[in-house]
CSV table of N, CA and C in Angstrom, one decimal:
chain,number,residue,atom,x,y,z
V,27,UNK,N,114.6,76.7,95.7
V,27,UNK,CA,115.4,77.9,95.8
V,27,UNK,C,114.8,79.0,95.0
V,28,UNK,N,113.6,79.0,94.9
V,28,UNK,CA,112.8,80.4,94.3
V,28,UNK,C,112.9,81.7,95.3
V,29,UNK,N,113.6,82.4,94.6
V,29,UNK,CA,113.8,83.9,95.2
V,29,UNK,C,112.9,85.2,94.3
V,30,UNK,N,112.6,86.1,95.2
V,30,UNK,CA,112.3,87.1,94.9
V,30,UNK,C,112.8,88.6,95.2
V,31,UNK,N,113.5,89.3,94.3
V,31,UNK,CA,114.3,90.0,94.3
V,31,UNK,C,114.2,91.5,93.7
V,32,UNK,N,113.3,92.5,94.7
V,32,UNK,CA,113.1,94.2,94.5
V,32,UNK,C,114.0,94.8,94.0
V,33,UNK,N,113.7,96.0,93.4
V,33,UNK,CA,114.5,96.9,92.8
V,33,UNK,C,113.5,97.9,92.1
V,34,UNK,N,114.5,99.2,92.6
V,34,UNK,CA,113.7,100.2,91.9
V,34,UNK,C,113.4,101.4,93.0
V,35,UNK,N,113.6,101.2,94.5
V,35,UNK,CA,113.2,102.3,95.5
V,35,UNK,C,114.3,102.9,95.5
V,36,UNK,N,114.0,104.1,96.1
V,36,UNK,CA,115.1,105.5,96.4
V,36,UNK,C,114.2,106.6,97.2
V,37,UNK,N,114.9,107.6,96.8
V,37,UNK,CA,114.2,109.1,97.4
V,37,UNK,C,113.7,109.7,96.2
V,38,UNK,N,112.4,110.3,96.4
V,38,UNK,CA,111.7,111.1,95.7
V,38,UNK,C,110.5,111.9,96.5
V,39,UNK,N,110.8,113.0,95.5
V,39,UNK,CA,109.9,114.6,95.7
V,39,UNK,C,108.7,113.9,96.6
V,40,UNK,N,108.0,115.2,97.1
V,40,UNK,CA,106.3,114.5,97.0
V,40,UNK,C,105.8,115.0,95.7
V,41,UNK,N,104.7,113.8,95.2
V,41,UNK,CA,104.3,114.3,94.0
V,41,UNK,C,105.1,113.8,92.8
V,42,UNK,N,106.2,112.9,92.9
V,42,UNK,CA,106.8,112.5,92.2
V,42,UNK,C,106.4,110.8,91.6
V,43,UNK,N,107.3,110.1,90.7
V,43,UNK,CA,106.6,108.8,90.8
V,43,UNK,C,107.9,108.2,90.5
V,44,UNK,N,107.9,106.8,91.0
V,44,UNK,CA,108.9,105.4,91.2
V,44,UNK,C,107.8,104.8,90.5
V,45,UNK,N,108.9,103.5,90.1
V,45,UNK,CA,108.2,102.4,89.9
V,45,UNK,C,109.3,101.1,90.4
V,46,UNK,N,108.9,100.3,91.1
V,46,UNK,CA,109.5,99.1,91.6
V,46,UNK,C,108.9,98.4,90.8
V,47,UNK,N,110.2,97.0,91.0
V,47,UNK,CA,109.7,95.9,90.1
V,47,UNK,C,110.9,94.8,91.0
V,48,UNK,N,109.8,93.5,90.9
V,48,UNK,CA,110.0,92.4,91.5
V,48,UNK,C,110.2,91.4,90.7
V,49,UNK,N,111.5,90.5,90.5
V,49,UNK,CA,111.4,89.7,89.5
V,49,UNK,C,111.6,88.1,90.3
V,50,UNK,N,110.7,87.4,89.8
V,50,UNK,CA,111.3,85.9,90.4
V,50,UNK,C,112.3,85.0,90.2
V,51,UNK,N,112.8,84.1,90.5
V,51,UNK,CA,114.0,83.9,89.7
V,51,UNK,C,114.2,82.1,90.8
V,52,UNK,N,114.7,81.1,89.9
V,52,UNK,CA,114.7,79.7,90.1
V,52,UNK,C,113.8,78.7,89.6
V,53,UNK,N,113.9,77.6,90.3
V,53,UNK,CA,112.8,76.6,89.8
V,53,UNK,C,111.3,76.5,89.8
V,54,UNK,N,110.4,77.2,88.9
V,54,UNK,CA,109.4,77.8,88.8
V,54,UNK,C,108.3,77.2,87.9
V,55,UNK,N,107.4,76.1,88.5
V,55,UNK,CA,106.8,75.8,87.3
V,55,UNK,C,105.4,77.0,86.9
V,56,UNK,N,104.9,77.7,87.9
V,56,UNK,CA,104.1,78.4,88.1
V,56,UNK,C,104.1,79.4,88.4
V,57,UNK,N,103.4,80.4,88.9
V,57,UNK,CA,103.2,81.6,89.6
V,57,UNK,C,101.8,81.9,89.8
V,58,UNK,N,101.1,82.3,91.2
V,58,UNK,CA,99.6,82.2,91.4
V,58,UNK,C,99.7,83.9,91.2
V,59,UNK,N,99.1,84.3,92.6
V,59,UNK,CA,98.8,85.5,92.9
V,59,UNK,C,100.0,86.2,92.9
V,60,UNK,N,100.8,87.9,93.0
V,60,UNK,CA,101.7,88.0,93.1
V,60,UNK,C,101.3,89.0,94.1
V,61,UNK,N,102.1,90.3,95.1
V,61,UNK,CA,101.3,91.8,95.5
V,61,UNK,C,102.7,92.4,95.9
V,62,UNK,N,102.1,93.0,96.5
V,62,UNK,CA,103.1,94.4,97.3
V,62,UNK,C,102.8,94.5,98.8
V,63,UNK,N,103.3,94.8,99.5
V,63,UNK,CA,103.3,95.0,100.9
V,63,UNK,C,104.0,96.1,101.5
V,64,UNK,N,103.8,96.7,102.2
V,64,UNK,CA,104.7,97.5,102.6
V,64,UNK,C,104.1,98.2,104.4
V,65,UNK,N,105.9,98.5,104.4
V,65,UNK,CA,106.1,98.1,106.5
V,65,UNK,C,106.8,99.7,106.5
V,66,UNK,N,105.9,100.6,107.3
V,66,UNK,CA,106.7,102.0,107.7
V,66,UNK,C,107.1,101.5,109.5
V,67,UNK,N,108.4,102.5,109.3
V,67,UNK,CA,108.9,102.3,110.8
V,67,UNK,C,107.9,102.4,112.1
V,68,UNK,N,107.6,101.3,113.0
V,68,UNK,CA,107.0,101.4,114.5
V,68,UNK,C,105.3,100.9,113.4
V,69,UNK,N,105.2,100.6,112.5
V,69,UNK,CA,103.9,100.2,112.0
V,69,UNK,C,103.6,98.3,111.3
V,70,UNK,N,102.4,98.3,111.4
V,70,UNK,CA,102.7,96.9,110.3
V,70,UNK,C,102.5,96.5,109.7
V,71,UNK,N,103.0,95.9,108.8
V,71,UNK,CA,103.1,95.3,107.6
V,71,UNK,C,101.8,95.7,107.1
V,72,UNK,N,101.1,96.0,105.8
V,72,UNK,CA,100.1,95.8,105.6
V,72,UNK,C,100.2,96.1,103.5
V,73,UNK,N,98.9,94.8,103.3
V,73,UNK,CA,99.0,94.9,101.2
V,73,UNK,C,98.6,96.6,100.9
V,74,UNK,N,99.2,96.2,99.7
V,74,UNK,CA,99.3,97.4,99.0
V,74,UNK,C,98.9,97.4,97.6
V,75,UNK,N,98.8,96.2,97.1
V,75,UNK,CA,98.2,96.3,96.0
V,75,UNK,C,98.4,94.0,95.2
V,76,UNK,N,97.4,93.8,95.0
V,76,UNK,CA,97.7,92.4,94.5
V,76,UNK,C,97.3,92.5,92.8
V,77,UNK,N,97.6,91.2,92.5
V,77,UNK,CA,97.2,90.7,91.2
V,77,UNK,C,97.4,89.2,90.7
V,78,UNK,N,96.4,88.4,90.5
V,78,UNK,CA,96.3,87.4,90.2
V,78,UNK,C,97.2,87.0,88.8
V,79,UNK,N,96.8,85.8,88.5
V,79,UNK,CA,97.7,85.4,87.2
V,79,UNK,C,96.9,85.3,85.9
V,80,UNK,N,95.4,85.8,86.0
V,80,UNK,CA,94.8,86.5,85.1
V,80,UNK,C,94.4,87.5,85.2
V,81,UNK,N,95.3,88.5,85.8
V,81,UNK,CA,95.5,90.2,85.8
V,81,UNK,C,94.4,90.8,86.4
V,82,UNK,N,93.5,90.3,88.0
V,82,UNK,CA,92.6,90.8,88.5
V,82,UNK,C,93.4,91.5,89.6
V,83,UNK,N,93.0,92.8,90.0
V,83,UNK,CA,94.1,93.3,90.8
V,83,UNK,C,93.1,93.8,92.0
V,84,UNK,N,93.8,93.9,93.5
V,84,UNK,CA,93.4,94.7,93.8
V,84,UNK,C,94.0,95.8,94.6
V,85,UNK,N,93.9,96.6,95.2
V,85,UNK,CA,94.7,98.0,96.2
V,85,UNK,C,93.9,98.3,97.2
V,86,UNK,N,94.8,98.8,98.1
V,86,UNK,CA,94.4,99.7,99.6
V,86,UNK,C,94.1,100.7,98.9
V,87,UNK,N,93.1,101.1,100.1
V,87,UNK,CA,92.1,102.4,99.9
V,87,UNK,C,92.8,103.4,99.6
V,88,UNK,N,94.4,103.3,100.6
V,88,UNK,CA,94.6,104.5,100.3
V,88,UNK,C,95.9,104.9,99.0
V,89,UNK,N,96.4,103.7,98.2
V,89,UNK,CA,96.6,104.0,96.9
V,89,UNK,C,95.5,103.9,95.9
V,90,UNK,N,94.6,103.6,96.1
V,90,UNK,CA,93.8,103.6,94.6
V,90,UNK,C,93.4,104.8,94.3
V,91,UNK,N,93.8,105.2,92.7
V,91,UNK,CA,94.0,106.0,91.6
V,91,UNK,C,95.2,106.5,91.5
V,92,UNK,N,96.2,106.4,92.3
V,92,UNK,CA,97.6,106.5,92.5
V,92,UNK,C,98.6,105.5,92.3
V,93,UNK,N,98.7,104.0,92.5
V,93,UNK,CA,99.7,103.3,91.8
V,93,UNK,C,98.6,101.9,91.2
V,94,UNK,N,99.6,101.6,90.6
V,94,UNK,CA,99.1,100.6,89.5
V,94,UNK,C,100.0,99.5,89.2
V,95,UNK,N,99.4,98.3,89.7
V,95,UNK,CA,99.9,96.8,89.8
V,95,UNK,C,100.1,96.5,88.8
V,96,UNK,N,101.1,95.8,87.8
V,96,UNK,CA,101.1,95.1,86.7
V,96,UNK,C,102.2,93.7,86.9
V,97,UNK,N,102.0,93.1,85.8
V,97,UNK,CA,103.0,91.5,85.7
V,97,UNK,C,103.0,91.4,84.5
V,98,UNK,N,104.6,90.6,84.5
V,98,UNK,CA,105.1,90.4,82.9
V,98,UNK,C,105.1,89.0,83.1
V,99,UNK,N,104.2,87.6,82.9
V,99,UNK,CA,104.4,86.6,83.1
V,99,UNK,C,105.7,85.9,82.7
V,100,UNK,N,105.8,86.4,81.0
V,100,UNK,CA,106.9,85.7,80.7
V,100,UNK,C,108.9,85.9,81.4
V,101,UNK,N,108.2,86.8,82.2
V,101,UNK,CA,109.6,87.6,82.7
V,101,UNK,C,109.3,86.9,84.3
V,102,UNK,N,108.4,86.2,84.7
V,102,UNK,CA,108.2,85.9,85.9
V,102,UNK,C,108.7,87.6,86.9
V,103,UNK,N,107.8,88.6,86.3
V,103,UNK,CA,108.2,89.9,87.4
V,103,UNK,C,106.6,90.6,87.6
V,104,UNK,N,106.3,91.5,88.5
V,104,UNK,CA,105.9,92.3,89.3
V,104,UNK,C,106.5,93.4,88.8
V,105,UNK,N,105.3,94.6,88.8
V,105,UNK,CA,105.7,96.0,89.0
V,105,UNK,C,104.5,96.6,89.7
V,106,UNK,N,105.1,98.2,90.6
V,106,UNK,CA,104.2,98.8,90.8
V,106,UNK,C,104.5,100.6,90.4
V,107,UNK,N,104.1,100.7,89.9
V,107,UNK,CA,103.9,102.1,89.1
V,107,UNK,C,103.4,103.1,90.4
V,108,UNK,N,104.0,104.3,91.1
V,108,UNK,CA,103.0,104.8,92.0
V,108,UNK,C,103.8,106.4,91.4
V,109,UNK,N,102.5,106.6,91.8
V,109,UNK,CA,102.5,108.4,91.0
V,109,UNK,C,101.8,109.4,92.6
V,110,UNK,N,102.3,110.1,92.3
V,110,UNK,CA,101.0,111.1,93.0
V,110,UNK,C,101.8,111.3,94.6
V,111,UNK,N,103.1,110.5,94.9
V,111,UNK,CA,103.7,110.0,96.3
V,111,UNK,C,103.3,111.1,96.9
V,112,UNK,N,103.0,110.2,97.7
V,112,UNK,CA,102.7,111.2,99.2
V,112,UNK,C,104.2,110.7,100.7
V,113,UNK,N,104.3,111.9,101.2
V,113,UNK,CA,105.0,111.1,102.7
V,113,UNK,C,104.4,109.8,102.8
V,114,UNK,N,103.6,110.0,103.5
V,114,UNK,CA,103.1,108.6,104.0
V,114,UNK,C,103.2,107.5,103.0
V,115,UNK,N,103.7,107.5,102.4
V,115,UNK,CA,104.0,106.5,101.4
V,115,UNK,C,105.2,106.0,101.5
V,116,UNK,N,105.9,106.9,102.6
V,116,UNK,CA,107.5,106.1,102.8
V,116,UNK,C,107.4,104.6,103.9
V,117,UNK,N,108.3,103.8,103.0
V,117,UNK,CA,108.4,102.5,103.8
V,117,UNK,C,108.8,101.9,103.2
V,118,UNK,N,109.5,101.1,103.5
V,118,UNK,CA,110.0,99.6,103.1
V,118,UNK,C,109.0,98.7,102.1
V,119,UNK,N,108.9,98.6,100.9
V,119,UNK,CA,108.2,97.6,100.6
V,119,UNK,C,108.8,96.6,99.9
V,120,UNK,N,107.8,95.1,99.9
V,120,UNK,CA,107.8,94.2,99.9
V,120,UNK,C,107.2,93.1,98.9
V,121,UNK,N,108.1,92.7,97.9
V,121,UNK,CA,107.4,92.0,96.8
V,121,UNK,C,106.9,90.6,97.5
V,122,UNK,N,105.9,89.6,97.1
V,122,UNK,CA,105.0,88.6,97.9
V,122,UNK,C,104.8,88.0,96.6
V,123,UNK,N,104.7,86.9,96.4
V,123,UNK,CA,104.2,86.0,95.5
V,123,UNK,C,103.8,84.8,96.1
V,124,UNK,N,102.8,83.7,95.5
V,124,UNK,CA,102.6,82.2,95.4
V,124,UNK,C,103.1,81.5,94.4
V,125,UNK,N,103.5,80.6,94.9
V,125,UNK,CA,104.5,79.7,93.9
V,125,UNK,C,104.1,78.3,93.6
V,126,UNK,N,104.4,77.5,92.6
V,126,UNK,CA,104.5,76.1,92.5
V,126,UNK,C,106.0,76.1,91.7
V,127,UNK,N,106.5,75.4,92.7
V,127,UNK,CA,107.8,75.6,92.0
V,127,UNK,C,107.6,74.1,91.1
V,128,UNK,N,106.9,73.1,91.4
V,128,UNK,CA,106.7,72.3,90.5
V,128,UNK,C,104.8,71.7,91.5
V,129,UNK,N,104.1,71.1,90.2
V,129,UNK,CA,103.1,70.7,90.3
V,129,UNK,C,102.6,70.0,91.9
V,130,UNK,N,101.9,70.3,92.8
V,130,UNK,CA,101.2,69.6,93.8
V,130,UNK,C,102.6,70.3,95.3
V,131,UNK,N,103.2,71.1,94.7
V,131,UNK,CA,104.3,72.1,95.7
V,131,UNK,C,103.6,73.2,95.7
V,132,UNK,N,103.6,74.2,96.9
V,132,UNK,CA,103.1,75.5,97.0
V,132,UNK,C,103.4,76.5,97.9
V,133,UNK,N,104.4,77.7,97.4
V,133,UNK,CA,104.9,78.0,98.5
V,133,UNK,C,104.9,79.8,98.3
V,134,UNK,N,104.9,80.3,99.7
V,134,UNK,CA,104.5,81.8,99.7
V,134,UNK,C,105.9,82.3,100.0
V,135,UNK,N,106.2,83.0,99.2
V,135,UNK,CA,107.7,83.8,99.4
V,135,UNK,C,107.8,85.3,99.4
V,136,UNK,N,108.8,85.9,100.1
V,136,UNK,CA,108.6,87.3,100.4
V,136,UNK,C,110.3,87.6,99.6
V,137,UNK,N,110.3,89.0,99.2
V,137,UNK,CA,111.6,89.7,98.6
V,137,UNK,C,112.0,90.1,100.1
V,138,UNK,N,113.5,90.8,99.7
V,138,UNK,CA,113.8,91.6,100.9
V,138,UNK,C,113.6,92.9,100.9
V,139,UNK,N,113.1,93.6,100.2
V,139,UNK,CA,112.7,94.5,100.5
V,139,UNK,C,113.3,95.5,99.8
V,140,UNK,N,112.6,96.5,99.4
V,140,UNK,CA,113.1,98.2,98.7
V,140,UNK,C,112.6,99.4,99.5
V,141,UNK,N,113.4,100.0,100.3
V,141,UNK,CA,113.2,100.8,100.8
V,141,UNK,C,112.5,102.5,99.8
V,142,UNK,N,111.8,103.4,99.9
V,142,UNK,CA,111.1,104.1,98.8
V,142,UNK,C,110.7,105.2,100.3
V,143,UNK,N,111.5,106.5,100.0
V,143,UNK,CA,111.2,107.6,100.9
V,143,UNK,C,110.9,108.9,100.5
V,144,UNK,N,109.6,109.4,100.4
V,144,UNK,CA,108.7,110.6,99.7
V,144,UNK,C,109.2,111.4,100.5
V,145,UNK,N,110.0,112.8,100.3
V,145,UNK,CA,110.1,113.8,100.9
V,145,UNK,C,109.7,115.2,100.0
V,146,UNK,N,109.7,116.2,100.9
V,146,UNK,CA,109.4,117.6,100.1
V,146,UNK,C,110.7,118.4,100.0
């Protein structure tokens, strides 16, 4: 019963900055990789930014230099820092992690989602 559970989207300016954060929560012996995702209306799904469990990260072309992946291991959470929002940055996104909820188990789980809408 490992869940993953967003928080942190709303409405903001363009040019303004959010930060979401995804925290895990249940029977957890582990945590691999963790990322972000995000789904605009009539589009799909596509990463947005990852990070491993020794803090190698990586991002879409079209956020990098504009948000920034981090993890609090001991908090078992995810954040993504995004500055600079553009419209096209509105969408649904999507916290992702790999799990071992215990040793030789491995399992890919998705949040439900934080909606985050850039307007002017």
């Amino acid at each position: 019963q490992v869940q993953l559970v967003e928080s942190g989207g709303g409405l903001v300016q363009t040019g303004g900055s959010l930060r979401l954060s995804c925290a895990a929560s249940g029977s957890i012996f582990s945590i691999d990789v963790m990322g972000w995702y995000r789904q605009a209306p009539g589009k799909e799904r596509e990463v947005v930014a990852t990070i491993t469990s020794s803090g190698d990260t990586t991002y879409a072309d079209s956020v990098k230099g504009r948000f920034t992946i981090s993890r609090d291991s001991g908090k078992n959470t995810v954040y993504l820092q995004m500055n600079s929002l553009k419209a096209e940055d509105t969408a649904v996104y999507y916290c992702n992690a790999g799990v071992y909820p215990r040793p030789g188990r491995y399992l890919i789980i998705w949040g439900q989602g934080t909606l985050v809408t850039v307007s002017s």
